[in-house]
Short mmCIF file of C-alpha atoms in Angstrom, two decimals:
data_model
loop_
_atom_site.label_atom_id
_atom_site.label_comp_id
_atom_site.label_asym_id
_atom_site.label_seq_id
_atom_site.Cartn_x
_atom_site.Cartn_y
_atom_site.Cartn_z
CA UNK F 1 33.12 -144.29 73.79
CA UNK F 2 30.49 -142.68 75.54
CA UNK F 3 30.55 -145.07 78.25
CA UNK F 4 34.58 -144.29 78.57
CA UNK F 5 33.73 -140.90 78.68
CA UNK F 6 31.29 -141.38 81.70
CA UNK F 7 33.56 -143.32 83.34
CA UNK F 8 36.40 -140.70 82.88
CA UNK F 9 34.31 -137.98 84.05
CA UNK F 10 33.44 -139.83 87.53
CA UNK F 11 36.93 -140.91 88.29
CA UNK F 12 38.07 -136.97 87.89
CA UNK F 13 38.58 -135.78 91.09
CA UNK F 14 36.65 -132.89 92.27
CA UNK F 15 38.47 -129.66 93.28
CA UNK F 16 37.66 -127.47 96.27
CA UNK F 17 38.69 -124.35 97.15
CA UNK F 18 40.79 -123.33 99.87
CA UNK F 19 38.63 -121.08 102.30
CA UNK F 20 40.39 -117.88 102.60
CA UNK F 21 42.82 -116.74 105.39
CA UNK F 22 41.86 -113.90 107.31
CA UNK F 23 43.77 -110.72 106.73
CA UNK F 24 45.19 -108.35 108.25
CA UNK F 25 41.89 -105.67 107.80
CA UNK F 26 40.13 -106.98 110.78
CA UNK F 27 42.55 -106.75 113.47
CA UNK F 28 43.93 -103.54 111.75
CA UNK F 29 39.90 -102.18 112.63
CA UNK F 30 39.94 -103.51 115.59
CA UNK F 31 43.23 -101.41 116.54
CA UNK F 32 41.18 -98.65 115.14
CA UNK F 33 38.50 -98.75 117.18
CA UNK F 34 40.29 -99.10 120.42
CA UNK F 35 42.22 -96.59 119.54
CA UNK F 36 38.79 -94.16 119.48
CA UNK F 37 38.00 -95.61 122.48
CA UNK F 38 40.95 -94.64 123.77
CA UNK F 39 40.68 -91.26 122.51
CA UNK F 40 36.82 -91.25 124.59
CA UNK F 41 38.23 -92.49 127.69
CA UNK F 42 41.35 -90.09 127.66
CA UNK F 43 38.55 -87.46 126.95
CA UNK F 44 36.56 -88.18 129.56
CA UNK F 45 38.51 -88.54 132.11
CA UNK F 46 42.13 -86.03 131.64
CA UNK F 47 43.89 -87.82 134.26
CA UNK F 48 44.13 -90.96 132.09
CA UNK F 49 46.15 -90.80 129.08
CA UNK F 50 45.21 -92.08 126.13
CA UNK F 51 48.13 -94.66 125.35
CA UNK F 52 47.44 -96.33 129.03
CA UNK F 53 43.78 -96.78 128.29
CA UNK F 54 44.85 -98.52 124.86
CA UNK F 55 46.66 -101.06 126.37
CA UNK F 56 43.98 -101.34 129.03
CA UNK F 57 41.09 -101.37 126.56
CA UNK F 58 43.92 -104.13 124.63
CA UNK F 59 43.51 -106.23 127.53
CA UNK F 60 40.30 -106.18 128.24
CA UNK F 61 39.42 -107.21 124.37
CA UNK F 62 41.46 -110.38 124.86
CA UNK F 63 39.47 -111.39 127.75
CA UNK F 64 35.61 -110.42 127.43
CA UNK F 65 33.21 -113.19 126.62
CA UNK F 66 31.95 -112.34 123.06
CA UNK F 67 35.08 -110.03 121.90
CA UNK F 68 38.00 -112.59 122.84
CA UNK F 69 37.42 -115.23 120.18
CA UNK F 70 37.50 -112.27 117.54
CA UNK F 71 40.49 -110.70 119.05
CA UNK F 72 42.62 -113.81 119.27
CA UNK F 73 40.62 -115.40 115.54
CA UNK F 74 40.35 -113.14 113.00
CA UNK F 75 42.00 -110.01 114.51
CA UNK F 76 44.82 -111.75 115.22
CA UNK F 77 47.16 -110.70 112.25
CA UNK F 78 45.97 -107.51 112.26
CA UNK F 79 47.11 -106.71 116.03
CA UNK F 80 49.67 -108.59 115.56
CA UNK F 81 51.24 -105.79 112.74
CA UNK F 82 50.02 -103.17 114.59
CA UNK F 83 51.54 -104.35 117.68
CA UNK F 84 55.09 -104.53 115.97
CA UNK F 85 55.04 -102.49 112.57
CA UNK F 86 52.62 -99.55 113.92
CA UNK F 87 54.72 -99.21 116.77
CA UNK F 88 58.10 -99.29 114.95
CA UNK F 89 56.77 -96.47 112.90
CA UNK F 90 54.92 -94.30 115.79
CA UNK F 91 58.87 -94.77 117.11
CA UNK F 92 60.80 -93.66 114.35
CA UNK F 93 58.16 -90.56 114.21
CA UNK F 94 58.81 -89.91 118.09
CA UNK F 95 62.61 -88.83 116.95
CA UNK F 96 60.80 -85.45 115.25
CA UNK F 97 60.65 -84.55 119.01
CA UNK F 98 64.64 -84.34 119.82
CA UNK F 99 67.45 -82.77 118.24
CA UNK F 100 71.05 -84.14 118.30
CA UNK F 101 71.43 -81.25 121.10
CA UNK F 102 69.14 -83.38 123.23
CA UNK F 103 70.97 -86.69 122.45
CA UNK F 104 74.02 -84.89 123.40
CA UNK F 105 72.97 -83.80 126.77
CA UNK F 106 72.15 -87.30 128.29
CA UNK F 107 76.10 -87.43 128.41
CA UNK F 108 78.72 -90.69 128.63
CA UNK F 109 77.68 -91.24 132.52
CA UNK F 110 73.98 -92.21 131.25
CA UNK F 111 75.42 -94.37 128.77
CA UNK F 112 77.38 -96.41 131.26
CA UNK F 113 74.56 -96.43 133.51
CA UNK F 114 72.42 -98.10 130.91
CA UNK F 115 75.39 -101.08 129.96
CA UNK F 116 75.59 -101.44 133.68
CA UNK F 117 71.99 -101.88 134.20
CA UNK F 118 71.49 -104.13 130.96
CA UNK F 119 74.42 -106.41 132.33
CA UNK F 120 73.72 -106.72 136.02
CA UNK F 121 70.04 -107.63 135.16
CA UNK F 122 70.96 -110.03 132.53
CA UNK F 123 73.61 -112.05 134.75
CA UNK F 124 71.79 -111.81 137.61
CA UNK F 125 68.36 -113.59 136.13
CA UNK F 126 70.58 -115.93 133.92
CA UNK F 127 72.44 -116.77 137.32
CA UNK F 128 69.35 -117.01 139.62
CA UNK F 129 66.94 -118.40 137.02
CA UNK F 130 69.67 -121.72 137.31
CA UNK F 131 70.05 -121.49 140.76
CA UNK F 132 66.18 -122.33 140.43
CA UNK F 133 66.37 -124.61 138.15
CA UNK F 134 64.28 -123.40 135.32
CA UNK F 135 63.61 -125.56 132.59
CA UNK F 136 65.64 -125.03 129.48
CA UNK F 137 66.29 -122.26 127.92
CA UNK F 138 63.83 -120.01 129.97
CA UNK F 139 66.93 -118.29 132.18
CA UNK F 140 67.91 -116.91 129.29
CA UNK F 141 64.61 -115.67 127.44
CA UNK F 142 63.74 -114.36 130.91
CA UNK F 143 67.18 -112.37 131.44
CA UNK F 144 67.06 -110.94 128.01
CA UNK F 145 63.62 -110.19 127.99
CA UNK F 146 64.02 -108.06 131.12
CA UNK F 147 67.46 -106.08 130.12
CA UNK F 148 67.02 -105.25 126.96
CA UNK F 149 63.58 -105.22 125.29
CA UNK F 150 60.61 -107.43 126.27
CA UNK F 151 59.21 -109.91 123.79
CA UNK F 152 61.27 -109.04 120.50
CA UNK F 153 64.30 -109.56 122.56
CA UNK F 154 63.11 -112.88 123.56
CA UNK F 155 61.69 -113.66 119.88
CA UNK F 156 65.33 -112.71 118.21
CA UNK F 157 67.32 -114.76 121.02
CA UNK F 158 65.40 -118.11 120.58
CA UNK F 159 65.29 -117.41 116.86
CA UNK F 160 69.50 -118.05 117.14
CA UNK F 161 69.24 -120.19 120.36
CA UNK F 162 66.95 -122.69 119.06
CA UNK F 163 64.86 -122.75 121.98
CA UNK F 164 61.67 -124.98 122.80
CA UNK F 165 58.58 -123.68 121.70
CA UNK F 166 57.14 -123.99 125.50
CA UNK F 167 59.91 -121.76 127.13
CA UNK F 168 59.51 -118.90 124.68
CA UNK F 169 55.90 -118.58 125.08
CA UNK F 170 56.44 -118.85 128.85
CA UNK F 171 59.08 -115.99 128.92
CA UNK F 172 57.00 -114.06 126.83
CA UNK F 173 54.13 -114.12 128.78
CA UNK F 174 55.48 -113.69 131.80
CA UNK F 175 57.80 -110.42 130.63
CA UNK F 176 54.86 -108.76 128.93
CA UNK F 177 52.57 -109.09 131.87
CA UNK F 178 55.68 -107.32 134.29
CA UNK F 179 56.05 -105.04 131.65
CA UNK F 180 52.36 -104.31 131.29
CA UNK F 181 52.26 -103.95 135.34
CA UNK F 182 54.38 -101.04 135.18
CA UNK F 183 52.63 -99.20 133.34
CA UNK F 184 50.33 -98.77 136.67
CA UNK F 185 53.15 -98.71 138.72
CA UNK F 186 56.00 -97.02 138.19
CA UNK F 187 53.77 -93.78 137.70
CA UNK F 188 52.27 -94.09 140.93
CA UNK F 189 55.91 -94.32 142.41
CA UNK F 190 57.45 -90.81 140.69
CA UNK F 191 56.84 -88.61 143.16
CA UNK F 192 57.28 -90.57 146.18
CA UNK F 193 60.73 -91.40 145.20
CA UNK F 194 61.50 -88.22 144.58
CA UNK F 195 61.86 -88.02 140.92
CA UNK F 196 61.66 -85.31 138.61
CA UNK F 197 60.46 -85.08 135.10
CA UNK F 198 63.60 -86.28 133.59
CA UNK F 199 64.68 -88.22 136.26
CA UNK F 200 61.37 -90.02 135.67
CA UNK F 201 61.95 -90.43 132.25
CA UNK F 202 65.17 -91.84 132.46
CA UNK F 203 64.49 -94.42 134.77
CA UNK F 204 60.99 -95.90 132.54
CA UNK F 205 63.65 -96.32 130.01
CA UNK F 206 66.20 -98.19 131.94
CA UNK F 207 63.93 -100.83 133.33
CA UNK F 208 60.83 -101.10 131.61
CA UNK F 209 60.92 -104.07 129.21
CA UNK F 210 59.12 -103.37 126.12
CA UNK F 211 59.58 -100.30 123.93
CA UNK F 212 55.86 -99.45 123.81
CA UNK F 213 55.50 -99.82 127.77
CA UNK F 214 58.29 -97.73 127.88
CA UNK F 215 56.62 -94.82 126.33
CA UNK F 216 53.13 -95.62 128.12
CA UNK F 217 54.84 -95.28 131.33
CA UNK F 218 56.82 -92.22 130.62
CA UNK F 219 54.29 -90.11 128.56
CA UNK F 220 52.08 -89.98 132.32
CA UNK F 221 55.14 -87.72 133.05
CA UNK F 222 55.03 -85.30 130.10
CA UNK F 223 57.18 -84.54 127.21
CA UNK F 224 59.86 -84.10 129.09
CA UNK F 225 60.17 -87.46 130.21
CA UNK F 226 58.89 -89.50 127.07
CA UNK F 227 62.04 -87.66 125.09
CA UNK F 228 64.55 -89.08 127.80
CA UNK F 229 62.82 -92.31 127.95
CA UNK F 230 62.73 -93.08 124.85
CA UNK F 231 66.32 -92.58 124.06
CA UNK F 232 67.71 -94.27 127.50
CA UNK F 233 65.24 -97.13 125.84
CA UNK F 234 66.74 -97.05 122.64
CA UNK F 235 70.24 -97.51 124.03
CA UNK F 236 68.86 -100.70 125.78
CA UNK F 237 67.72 -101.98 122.54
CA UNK F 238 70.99 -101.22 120.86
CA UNK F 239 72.58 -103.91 123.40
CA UNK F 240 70.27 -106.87 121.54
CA UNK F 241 73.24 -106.68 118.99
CA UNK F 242 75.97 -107.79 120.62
CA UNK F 243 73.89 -109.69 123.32
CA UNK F 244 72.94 -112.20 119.87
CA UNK F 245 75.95 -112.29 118.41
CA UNK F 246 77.51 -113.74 121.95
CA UNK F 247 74.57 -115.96 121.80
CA UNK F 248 75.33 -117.13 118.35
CA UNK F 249 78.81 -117.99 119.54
CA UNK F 250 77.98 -120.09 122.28
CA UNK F 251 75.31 -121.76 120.16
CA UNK F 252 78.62 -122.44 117.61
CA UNK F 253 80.37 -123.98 120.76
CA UNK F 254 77.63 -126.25 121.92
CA UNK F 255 77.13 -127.36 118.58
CA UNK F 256 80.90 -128.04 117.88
CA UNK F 257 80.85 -129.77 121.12
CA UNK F 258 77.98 -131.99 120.25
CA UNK F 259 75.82 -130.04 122.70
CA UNK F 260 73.14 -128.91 120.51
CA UNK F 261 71.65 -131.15 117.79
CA UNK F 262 68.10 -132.29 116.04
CA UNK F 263 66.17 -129.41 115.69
CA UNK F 264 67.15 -127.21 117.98
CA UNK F 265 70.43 -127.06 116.06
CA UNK F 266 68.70 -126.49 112.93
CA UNK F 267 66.75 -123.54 114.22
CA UNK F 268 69.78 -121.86 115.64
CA UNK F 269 71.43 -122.28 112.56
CA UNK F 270 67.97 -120.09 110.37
CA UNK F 271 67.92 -116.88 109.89
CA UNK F 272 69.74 -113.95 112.18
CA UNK F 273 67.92 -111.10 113.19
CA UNK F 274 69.41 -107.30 111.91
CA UNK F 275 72.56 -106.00 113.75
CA UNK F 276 71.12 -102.65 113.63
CA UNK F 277 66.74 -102.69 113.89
CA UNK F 278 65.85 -100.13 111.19
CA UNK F 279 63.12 -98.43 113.69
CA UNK F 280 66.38 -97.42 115.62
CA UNK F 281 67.99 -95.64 112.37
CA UNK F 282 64.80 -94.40 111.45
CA UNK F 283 64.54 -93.14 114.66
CA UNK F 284 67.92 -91.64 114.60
CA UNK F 285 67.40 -90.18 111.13
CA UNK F 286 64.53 -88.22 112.42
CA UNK F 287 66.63 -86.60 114.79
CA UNK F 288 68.71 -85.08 112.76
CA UNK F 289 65.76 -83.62 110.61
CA UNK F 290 64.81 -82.12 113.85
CA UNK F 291 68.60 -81.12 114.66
CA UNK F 292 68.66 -79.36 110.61
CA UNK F 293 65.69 -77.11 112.26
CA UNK F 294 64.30 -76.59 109.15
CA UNK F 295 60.63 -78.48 109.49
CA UNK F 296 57.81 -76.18 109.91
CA UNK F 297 55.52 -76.52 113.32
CA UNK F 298 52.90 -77.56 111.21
CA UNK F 299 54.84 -80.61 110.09
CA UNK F 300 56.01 -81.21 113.27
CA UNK F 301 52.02 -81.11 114.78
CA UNK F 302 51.32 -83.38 112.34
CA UNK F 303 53.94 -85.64 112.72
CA UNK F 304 52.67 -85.77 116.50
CA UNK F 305 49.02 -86.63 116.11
CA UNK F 306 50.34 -89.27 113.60
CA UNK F 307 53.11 -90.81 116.14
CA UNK F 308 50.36 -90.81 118.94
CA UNK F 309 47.44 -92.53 117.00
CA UNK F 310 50.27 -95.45 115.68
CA UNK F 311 51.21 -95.88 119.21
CA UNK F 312 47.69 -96.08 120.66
CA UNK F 313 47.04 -98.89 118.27
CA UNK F 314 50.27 -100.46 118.74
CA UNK F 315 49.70 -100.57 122.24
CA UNK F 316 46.48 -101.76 121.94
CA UNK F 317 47.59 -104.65 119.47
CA UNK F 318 50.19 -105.23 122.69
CA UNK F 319 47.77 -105.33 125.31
CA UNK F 320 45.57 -108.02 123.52
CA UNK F 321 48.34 -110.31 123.36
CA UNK F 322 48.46 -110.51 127.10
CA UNK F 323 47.04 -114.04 127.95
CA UNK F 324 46.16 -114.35 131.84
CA UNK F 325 45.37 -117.80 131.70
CA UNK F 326 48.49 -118.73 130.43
CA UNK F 327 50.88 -116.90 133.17
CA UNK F 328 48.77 -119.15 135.70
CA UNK F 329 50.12 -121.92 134.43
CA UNK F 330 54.19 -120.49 134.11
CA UNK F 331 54.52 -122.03 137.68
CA UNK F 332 56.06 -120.43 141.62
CA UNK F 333 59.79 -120.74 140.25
CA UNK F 334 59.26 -118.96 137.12
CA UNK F 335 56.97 -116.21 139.00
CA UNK F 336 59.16 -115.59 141.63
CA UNK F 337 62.35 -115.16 138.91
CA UNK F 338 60.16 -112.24 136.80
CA UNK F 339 59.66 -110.84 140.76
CA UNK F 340 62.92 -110.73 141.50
CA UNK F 341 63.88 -109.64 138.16
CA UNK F 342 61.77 -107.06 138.05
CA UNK F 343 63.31 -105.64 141.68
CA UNK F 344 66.94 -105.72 140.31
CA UNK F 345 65.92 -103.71 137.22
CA UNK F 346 63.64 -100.94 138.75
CA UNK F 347 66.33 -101.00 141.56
CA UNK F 348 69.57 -100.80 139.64
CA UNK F 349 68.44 -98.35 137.32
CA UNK F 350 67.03 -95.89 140.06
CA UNK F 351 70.26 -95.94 141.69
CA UNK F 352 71.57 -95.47 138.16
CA UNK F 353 69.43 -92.01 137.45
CA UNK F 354 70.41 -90.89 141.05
CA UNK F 355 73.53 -91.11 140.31
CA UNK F 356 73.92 -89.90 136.41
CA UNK F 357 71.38 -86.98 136.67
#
């Protein structure tokens, strides 16, 4: 018996424990600290705002020797939420800034300025992206990443399209470095084009990509134009609706044509992203607490140092997802679509503003 027992007690197979995930903590703290570094730089030097030196100081993380393996290791999950979650929130708090009076004033003429925009920029990429003869699905992630909102745009189409792993990281890339770039250069280009405030405002939210490079670009402007902005922006981002649900119906067609199968059928077939994004009722919800006019200032202060320090760490979780390596490898046809992209966007939408404001 005791020689059973020996024998039973060898055979048993020893059990190890999993080693832990990281969580979300470290990249959460290291959102926090470029955010204070943010705060330093903006403090040391007025003339560059805080939100652009996130992103900056986002980018630069990804890359150094020493900090990169961290940033894209164990801080991944944590800039990763603050890059989507943090900003959502630092949006919906940006709505304690406008009143249903502001909403009001933009008018129906910017609203058809923005479905024009959204449309020629989509058809035109889809249409020139083929002409070049882009690989897969990456026409489309391109065009929809450009009109309407950047990466999530891209991340909700594919979701429903099914797309190859490859093209999605490719249009991402490639979107969130344009949209990064603009955050340099569109400021640099609002006087000589003869823009005002608003005007300025306006046209950030009409063709930059991303909702966060949106408000980095627009806040170099002031208030003023961060308040326009973000609601032209908002009404970009309100297209990703219906621009899904006509994807999901010419998914339905391929497929019950026998032109989509394996596992690209099965993916387009998983989960569908909201009709509505919440951050956009949120955001809308917070207007009209502002429009009731019955928050104190002292709310409404705090609610602003609160939306500013989410968005410095959401942009900062942003900018360290920016991969240069990667967009060296995306290839002349590919660069030269996000170029001319990029030109139909900024220019439609300028002539847009011109002609609206």
């Amino acid at each position: 018996m005791a020689l059973l027992s020996s024998q039973r007690n060898t055979a048993a197979p020893t059990r190890t424990t999993p080693a832990p995930t990281p969580g979300k903590l470290p990249g959460l703290a290291m959102a926090a600290a470029g955010v204070a570094l943010a705060w330093a730089v903006h403090r040391l030097v007025p003339a560059v705002p805080m939100l652009t030196a996130a992103v900056v100081l986002g980018i630069a993380a990804a890359h150094l020797p020493g900090v990169r393996a961290r940033v894209r290791g164990i801080g991944k999950p944590g800039l990763t939420l603050a890059g989507k979650r943090l900003m959502r929130v630092g949006i919906v708090l940006l709505g304690l800034k406008l009143s249903l009076d502001d909403v009001l004033g933009l008018g129906w003429a910017t609203v058809v300025m923005v479905v024009a925009v959204v449309a020629a920029t989509f058809f035109g990429t889809l249409w020139l992206g083929r002409r070049l003869g882009l690989r897969g699905d990456q026409p489309l992630l391109i065009a929809t990443g450009y009109s309407i909102c950047g990466a999530s745009a891209i991340g909700a189409v594919s979701e429903v399209s099914g797309s190859d792993e490859e093209d999605v990281a490719t249009s991402v890339a490639l979107v969130t470095l344009c949209g990064t770039l603009a955050i340099a250069v569109l400021p640099l280009l609002h006087h000589p084009l003869g823009l005002g405030d608003a005007q300025f405002g306006r046209w950030a939210g009409a063709s930059v990509h991303d909702v966060g490079q949106v408000v980095a670009t627009a806040q170099t402007a002031g208030p003023a134009a961060l308040a326009d902005a973000v609601l032209v922006k908002l009404m970009r981002v309100a297209l990703l609706a219906p621009l899904v649900a006509a994807v999901v119906v010419s998914v339905r067609a391929r497929r019950a044509g026998g032109g989509a199968t394996g596992a690209g059928a099965g993916k387009a077939s998983g989960k569908r992203p909201p009709l509505v994004p919440l951050f956009v009722l949120g955001f809308l919800a917070m207007v009209a607490v502002r429009t009731t006019g019955r928050l104190p200032g002292s709310a409404l202060d705090l609610a602003q140092h609160a939306q500013e320090l989410l968005l410095a760490a959401a942009l900062f979780g942003l900018g360290s997802a920016v991969h240069l390596p990667t967009l060296t490898r995306t290839g002349g046809r590919v660069a030269a679509l996000g170029l001319c992209s990029w030109i139909v966007i900024a220019g439609a939408s300028y002539g847009g503003v011109l002609l609206t404001t």
